[in-house]
Short mmCIF file of C-alpha atoms and ligand atoms in Angstrom, two decimals:
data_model
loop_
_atom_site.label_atom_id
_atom_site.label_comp_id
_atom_site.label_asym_id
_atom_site.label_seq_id
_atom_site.Cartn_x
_atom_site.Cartn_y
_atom_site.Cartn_z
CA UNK A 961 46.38 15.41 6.87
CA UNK A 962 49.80 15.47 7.31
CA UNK A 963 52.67 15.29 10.09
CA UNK A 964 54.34 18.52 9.84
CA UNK A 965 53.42 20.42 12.59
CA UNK A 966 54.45 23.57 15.40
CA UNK A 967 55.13 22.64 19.07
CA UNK A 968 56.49 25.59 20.30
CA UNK A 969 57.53 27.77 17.61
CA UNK A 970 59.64 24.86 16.10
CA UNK A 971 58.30 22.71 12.93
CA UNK A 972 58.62 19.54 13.34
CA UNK A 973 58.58 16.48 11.16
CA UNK A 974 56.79 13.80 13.30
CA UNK A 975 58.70 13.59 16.24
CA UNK A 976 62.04 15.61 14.83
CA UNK A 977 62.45 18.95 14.55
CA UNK A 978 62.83 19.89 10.93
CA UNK A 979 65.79 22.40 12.24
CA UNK A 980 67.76 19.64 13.93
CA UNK A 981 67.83 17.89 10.09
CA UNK A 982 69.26 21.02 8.47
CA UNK A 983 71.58 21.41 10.81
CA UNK A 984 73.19 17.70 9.92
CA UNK A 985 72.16 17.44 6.18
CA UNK A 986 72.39 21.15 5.14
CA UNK A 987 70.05 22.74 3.07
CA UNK A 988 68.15 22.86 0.06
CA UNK A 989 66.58 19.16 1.41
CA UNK A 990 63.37 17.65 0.61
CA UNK A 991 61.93 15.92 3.93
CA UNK A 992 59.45 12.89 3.77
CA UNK A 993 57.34 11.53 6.76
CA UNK A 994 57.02 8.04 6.13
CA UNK A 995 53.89 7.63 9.07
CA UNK A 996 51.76 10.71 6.33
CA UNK A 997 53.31 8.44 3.38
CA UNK A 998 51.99 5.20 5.10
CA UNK A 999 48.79 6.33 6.47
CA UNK A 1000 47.83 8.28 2.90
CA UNK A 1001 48.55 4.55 1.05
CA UNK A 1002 46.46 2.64 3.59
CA UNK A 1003 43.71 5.64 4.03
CA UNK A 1004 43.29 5.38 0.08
CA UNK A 1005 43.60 1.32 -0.48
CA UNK A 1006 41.27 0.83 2.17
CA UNK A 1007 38.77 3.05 0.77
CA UNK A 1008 38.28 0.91 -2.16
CA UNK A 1009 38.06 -2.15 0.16
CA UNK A 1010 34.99 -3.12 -0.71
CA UNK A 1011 35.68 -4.17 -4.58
CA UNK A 1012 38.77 -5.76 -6.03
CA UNK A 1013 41.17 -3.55 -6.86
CA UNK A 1014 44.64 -2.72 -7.00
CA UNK A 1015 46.34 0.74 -5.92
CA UNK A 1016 49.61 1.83 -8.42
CA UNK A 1017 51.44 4.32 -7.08
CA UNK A 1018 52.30 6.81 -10.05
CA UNK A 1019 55.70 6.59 -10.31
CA UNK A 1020 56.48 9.80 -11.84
CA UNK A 1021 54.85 11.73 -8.72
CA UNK A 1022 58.06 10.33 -6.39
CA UNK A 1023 59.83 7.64 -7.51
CA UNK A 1024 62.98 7.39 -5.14
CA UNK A 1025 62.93 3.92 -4.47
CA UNK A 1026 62.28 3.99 -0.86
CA UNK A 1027 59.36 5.31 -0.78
CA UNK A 1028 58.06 2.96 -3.33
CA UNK A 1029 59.63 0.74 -1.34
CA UNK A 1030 57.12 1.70 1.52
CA UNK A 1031 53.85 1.04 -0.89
CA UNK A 1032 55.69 -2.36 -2.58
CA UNK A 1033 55.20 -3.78 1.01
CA UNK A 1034 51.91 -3.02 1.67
CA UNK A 1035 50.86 -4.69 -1.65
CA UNK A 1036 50.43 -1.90 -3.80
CA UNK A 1037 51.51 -2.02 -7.53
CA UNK A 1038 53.05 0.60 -9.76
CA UNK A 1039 52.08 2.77 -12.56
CA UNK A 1040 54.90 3.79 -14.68
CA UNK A 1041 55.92 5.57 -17.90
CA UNK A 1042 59.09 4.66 -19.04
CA UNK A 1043 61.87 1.82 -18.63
CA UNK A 1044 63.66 4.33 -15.93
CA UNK A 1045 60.63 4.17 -13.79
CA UNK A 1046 59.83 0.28 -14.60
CA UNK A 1047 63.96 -0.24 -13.15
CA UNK A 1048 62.70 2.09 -10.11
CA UNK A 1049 60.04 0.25 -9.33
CA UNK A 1050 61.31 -3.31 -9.82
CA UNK A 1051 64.39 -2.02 -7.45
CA UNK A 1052 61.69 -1.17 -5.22
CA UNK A 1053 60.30 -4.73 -4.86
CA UNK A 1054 57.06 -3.62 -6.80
CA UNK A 1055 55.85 -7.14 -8.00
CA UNK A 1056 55.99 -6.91 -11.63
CA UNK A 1057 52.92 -8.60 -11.36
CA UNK A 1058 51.26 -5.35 -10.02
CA UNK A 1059 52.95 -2.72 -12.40
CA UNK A 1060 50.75 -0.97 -15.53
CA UNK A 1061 52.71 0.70 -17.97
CA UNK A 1062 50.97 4.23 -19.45
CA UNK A 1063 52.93 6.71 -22.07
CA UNK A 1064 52.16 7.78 -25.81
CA UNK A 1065 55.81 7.00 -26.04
CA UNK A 1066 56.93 3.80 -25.36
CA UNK A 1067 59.89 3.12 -26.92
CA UNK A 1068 60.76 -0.74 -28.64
CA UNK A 1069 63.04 -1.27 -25.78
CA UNK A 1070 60.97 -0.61 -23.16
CA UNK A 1071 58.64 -2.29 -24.03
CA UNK A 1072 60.97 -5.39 -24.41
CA UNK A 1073 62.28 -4.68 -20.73
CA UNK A 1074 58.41 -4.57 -19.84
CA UNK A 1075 57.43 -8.17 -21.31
CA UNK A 1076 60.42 -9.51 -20.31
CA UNK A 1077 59.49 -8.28 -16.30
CA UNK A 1078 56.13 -9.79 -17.01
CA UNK A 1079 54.28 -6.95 -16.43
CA UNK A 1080 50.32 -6.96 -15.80
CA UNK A 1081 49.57 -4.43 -18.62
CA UNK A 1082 50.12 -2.33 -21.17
CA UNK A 1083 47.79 0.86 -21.31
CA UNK A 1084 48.33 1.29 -24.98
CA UNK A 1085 48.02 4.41 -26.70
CA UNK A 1086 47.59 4.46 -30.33
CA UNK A 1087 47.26 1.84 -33.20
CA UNK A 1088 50.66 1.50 -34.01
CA UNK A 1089 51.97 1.18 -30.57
CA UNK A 1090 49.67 -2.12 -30.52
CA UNK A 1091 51.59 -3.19 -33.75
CA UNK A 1092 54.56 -2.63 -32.00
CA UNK A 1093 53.84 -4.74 -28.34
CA UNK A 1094 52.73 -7.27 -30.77
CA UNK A 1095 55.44 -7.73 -32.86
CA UNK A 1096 57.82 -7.29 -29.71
CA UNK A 1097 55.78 -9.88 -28.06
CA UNK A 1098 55.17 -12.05 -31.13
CA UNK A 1099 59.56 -12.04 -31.12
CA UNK A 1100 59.98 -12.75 -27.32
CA UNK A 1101 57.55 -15.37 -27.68
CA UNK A 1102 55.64 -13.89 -24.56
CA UNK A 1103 51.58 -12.28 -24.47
CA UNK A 1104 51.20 -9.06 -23.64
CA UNK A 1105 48.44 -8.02 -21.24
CA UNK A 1106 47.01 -4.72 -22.75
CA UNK A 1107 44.09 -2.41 -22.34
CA UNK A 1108 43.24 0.79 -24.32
CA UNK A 1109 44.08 4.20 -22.71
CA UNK A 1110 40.71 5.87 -23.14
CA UNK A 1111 40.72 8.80 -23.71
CA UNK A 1112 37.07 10.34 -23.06
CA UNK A 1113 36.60 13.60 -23.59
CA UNK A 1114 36.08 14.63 -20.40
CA UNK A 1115 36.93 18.34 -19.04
CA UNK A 1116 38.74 17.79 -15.68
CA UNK A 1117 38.35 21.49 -15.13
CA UNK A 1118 42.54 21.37 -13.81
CA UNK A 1119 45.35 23.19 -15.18
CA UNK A 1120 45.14 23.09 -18.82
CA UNK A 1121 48.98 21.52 -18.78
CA UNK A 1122 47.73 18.80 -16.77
CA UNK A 1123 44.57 17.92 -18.23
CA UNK A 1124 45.15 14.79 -20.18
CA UNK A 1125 41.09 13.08 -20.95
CA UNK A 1126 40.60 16.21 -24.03
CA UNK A 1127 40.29 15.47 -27.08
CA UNK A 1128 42.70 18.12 -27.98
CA UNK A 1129 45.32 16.32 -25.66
CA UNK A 1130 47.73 13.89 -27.05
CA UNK A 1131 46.59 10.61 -24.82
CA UNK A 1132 44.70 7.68 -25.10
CA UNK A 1133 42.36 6.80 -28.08
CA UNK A 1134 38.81 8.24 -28.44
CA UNK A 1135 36.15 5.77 -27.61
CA UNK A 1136 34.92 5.03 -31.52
CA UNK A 1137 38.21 4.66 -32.71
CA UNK A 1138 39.00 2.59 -29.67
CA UNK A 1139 36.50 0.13 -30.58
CA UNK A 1140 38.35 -0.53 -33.85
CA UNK A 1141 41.11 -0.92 -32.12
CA UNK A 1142 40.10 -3.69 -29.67
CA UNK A 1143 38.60 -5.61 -32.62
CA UNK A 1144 42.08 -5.31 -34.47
CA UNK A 1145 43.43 -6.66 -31.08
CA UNK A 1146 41.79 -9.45 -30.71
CA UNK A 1147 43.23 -10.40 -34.32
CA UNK A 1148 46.79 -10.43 -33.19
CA UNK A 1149 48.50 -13.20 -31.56
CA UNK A 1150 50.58 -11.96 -28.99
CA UNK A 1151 48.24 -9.63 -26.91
CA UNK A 1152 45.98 -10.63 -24.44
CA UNK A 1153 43.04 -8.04 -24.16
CA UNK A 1154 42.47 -7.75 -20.48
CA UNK A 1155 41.29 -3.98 -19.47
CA UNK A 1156 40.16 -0.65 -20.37
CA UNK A 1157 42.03 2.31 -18.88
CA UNK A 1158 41.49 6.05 -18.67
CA UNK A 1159 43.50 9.49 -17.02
CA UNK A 1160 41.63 12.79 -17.27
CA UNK A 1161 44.21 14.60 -15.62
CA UNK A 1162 45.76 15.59 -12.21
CA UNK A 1163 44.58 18.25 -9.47
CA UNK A 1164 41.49 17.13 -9.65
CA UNK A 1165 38.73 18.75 -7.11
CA UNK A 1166 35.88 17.85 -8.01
CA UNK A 1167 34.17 14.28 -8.06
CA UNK A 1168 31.84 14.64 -11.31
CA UNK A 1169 34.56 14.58 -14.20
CA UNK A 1170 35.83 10.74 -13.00
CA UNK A 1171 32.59 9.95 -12.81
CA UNK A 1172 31.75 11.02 -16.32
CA UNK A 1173 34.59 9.12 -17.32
CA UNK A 1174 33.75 6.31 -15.26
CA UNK A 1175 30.50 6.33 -17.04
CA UNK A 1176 31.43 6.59 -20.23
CA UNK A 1177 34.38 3.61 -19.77
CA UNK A 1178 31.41 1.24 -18.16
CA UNK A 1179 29.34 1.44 -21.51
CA UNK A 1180 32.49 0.74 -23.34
CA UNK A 1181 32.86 -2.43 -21.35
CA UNK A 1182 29.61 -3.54 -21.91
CA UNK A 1183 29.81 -3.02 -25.41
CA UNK A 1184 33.01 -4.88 -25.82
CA UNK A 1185 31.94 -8.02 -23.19
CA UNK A 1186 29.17 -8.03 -25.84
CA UNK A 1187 31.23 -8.93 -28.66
CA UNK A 1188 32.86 -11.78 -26.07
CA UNK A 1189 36.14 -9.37 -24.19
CA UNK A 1190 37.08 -10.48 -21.01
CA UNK A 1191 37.62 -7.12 -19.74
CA UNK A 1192 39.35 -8.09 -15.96
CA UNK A 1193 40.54 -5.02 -15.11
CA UNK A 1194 38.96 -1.00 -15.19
CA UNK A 1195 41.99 1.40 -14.94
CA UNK A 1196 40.66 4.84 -13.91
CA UNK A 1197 43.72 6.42 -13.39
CA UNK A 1198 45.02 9.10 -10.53
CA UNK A 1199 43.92 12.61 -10.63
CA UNK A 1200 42.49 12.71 -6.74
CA UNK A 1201 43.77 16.19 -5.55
CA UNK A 1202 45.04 17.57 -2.97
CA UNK A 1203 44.87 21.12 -0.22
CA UNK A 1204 48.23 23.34 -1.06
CA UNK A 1205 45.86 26.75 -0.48
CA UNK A 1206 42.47 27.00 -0.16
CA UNK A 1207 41.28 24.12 -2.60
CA UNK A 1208 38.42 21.25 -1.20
CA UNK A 1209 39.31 18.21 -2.75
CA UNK A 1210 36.86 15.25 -1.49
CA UNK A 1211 38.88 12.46 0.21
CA UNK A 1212 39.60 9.52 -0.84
CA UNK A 1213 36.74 7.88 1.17
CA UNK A 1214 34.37 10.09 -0.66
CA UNK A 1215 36.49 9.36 -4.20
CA UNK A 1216 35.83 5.96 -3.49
CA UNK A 1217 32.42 5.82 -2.18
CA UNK A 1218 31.02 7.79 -5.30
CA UNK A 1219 33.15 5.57 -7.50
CA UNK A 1220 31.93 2.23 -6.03
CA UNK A 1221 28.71 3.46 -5.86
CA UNK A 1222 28.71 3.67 -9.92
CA UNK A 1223 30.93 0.53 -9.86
CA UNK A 1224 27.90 -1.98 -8.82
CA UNK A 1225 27.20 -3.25 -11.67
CA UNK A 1226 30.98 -3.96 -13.46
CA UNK A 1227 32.48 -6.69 -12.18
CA UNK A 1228 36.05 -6.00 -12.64
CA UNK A 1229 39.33 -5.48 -10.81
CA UNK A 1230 39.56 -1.71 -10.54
CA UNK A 1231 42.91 0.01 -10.85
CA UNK A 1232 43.92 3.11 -9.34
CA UNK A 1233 47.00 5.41 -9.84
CA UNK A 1234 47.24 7.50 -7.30
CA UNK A 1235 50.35 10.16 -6.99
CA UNK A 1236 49.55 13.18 -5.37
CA UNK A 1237 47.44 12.43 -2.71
CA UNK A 1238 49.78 9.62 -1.91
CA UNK A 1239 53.06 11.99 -1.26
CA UNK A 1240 52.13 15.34 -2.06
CA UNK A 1241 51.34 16.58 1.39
CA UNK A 1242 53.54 14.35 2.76
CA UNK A 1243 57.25 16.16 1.65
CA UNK A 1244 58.50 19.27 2.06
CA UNK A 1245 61.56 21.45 0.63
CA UNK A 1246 63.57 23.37 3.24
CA UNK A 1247 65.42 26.26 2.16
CA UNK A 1248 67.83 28.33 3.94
CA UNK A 1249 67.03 32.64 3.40
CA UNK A 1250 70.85 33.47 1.67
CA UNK A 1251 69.72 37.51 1.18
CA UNK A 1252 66.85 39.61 1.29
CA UNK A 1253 66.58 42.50 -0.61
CA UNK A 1254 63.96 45.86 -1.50
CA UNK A 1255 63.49 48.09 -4.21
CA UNK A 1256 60.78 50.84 -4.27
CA UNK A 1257 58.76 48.29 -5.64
CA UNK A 1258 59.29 45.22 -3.78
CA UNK A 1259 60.91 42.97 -1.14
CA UNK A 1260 62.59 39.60 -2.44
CA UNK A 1261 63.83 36.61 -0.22
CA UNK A 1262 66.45 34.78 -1.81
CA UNK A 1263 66.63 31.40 -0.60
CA UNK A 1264 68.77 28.39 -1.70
CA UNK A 1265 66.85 26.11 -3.72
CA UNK A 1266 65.50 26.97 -6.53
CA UNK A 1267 63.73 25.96 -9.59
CA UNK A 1268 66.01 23.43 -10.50
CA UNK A 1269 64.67 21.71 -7.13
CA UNK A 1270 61.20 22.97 -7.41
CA UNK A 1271 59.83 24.06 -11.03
CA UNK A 1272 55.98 23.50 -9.92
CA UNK A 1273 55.88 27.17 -9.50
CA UNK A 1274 57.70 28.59 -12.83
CA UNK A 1275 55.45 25.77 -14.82
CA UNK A 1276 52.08 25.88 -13.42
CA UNK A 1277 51.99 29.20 -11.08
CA UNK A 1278 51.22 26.84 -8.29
CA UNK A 1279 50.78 28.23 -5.06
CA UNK A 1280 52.81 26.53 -2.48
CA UNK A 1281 52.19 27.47 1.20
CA UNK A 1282 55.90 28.83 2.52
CA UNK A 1283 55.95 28.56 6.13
CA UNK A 1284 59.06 29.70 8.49
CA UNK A 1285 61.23 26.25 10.24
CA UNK A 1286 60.95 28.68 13.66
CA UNK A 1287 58.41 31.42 14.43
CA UNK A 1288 59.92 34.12 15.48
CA UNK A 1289 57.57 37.09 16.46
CA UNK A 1290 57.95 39.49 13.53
CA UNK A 1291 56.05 41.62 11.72
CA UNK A 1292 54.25 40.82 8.15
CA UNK A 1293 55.59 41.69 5.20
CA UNK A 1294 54.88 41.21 1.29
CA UNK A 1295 57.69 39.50 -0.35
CA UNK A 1296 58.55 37.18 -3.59
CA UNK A 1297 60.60 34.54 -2.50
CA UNK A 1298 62.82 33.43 -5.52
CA UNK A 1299 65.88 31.20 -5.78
CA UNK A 1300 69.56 31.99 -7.65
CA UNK A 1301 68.63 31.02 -10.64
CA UNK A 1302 69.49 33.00 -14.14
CA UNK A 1303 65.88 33.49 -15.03
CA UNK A 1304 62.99 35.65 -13.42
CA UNK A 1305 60.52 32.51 -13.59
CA UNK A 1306 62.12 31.55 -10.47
CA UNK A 1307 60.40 32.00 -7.89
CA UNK A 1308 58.50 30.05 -5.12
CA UNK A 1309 56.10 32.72 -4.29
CA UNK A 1310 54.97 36.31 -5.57
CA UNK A 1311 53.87 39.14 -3.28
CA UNK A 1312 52.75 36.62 -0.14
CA UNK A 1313 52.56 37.83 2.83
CA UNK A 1314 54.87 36.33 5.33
CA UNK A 1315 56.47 37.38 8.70
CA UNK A 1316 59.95 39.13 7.96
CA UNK A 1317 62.66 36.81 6.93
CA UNK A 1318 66.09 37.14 7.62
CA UNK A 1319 69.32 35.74 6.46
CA UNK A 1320 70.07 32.25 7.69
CA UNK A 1321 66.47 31.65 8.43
CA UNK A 1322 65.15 28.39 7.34
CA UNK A 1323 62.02 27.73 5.33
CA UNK A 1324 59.76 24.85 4.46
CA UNK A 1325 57.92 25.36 1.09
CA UNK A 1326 54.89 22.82 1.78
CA UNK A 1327 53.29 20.16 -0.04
CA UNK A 1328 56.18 19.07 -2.00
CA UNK A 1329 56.34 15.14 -1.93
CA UNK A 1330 54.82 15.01 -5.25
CA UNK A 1331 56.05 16.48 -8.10
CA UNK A 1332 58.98 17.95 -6.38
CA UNK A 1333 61.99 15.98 -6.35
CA UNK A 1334 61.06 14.02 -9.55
CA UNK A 1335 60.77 17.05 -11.92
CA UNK A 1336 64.44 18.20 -10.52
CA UNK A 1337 66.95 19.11 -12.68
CA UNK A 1338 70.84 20.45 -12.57
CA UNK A 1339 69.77 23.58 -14.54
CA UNK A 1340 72.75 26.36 -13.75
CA UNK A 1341 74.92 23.57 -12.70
CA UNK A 1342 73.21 23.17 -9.12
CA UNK A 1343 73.59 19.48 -7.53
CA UNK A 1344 70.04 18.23 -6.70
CA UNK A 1345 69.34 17.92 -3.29
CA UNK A 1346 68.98 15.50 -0.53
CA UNK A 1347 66.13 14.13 -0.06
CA UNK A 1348 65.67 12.55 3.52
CA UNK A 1349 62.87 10.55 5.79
CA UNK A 1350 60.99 10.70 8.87
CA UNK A 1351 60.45 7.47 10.58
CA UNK A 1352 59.76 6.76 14.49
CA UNK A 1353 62.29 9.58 15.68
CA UNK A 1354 64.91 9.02 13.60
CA UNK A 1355 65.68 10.59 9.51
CA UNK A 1356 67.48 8.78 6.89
CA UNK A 1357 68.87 10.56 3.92
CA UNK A 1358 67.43 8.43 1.03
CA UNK A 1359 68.83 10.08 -1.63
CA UNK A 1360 72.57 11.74 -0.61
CA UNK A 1361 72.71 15.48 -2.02
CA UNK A 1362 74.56 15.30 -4.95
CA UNK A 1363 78.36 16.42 -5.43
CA UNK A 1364 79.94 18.72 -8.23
CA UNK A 1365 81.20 15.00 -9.50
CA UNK A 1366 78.05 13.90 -9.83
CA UNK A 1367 77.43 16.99 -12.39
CA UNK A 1368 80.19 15.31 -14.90
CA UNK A 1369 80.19 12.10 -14.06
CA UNK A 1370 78.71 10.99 -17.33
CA UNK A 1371 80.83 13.33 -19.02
CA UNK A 1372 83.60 12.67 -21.31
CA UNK A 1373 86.21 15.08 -22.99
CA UNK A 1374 86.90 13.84 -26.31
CA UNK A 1375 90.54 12.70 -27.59
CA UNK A 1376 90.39 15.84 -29.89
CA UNK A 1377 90.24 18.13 -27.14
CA UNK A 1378 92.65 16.22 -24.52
CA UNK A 1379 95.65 17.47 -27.03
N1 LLP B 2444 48.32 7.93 -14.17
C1 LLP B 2444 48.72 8.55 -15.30
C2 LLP B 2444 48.62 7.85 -16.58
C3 LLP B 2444 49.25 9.84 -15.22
O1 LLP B 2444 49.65 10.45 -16.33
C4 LLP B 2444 49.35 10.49 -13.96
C5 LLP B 2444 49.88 11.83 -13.85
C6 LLP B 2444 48.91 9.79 -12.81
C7 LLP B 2444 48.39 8.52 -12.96
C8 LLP B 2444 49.00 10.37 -11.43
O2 LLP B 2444 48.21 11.48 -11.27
P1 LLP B 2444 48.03 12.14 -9.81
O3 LLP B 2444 47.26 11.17 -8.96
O4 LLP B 2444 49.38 12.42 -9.25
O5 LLP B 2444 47.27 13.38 -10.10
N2 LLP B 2444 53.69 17.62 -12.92
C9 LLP B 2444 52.32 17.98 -12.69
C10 LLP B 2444 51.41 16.77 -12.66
C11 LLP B 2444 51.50 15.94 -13.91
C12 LLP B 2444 50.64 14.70 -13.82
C13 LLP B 2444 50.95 13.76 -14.92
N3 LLP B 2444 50.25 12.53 -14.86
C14 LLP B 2444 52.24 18.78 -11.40
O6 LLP B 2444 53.26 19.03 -10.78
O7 LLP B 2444 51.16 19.21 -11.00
#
């Protein structure tokens, strides 16, 4: 469910039209409704409202800080991976309190920014990153909270570069090695073993792999409460997916229903770290058609955003839905819409079939809240684009589109060359 939507032959962003926002902001934008943002949190936190738990937003799915912003208030928490997206969240208002920090690369001063925020926990990811939050610890005089990321072998049957509960991937700890590794925990003086965490991956459709995880994660927790753990809280990650074409994930009622079913008997806080069902239907990027063009072979749209604002197509040959800002009655046509960048991966779409585009016209490549904006880059010198939101009739530009002084701001010509 989300809140872009036709009346007339106009899309519309809630109550604006998406037009009337290009006009003002230009384009390549991304476009936010904060009502789908809002109702997505509250749809999927009050799903799990029948067991403790606590909803992280995964920080790396969107992290511009007002939309965080819009989860910090309703009591949600954070996941993050790196100090950048700890400072995002805590300039969010995400109580630190709330915040569980994943990565197989945590470097010694994040971690030191994350124990000195007071973080709930750690999701630690190999032995010698539990040397290292000890020592750090041990020197700040502080505990860390930490759990083991997990990982269980589980096939999450997603795109192989986003399928992370493998063996073959590079996360988490295997469950007999993990076992070690809590013993060798509980030896050390400055953590505080409080959880056991997994993430099989992302784009998940199907219930059955988190509950094989889920599974195997509960007989862990037995086994360690066995030898005395207090395990408090069961991380089980994000993954949920979500519709960009034709795909069925279950909703988060039914995600949660299946997993409390199999939660009965753990009594734990569960933690959840939801990104893409959160925001991913809930953004959009509109694009403005620059050129069209044909061959004998084929018809190409060039439109003004590109990968640099997009890459979800060049990395994973994801299909996003490309829908027109106005109808106009025109005929069908096969096209690949690409952007102006140097390099044939970009595109948005190959061969779809869409009505005829023209220059000027305005498009809205769907499904783009997650994922989008946050894997942006300035590749070919582009400045990243706006990225604006929806509320009760009125749009705010929450992140201004960036300037060419943005692109060498950081920049500095050495004395050598200033001769
Ligand atoms: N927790 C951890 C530890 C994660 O690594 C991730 C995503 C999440 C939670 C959130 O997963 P979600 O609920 O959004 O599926 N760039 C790729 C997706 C990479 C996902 C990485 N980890 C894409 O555009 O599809």
């Amino acid at each position: 469910m989300h809140d872009f939507h036709y009346a007339g032959n106009e899309l519309w962003c809630e109550d604006v039209p998406v037009a009337e926002i290009a006009g003002k902001t230009g384009t390549p934008f991304y476009l936010y409704s904060h009502r789908t943002l809002l109702n997505h949190y509250r749809t999927f936190d009050s799903a799990f409202g029948a067991i403790p738990h606590l909803v992280c937003f995964s920080v790396k799915s969107n992290s511009n800080i007002a939309i965080l912003r819009i989860f910090a208030r309703e009591g949600g928490g954070a996941d993050i991976v790196s100090g950048g997206e700890l400072y995002r969240a805590l300039k969010a208002g995400v109580s630190p309190k709330r915040i569980v920090y994943s990565g197989v690369g945590k470097r010694i001063d994040e971690i030191e920014f994350a124990l000195g925020s007071g973080i709930l926990m750690f999701n630690v990811e190999s032995s010698q990153e539990l040397e290292q939050i000890d020592a750090c610890a041990g020197r700040m005089r502080k505990k860390a909270g930490i759990a083991i990321r997990i990982n269980p072998d589980v096939d999450p049957m997603t795109h192989p570069h986003i399928s992370t509960g493998l063996k073959q991937n590079k996360f988490g700890i295997d469950i007999e090695s993990s076992i070690r590794e809590y013993r060798r925990a509980r030896s050390l003086k400055n953590v505080n073993v409080i959880g056991v965490d997994c993430h099989i991956g992302s784009q998940l459709t199907d219930i059955s792999p988190f509950i094989d995880a889920l599974e195997r994660l509960k007989e862990l927790v037995r086994l360690l409460r066995g030898e005395g753990f207090q395990i408090r809280y069961l991380d089980i990650g994000g993954g949920l997916g979500i519709t960009y074409n034709e795909e069925m994930p279950p909703h988060p009622e039914e995600y949660a229903k299946a997993i409390i079913e199999n939660a009965r008997d753990i009594d734990s806080t569960f933690i959840l770290e939801p990104g893409r069902v959160i925001a991913g239907n809930a953004g959009i990027l509109v694009s403005s058609v620059l050129y069209t063009k044909s061959n004998n072979e084929k018809n190409f749209v060039i439109v003004d955003a590109g990968m640099n604002d997009l890459i979800r197509p060049s990395l994973y040959s994801s299909y996003h839905a490309i829908q027109p800002v106005r109808k106009e009655n025109r005929e069908e046509t096969v096209a690949d819409i690409v952007g102006p960048i140097c390099e044939s991966g970009d595109f948005f779409a190959k061969g779809r079939l869409i009505p005829k585009l023209e220059r000027g016209d305005l498009i809205a490549v769907m499904s783009a809240g997650a994922y989008g904006f946050s894997m942006s880059s300035n590749y070919n010198a582009r400045p990243r684009a706006a990225e604006v939101m929806v509320k009760d009739g009125k749009y705010h530009v929450i992140r201004r589109r960036e300037a060419y002084t943005d692109l060498t701001a950081k920049e500095r010509i050495p004395a050598f060359l200033k001769k």
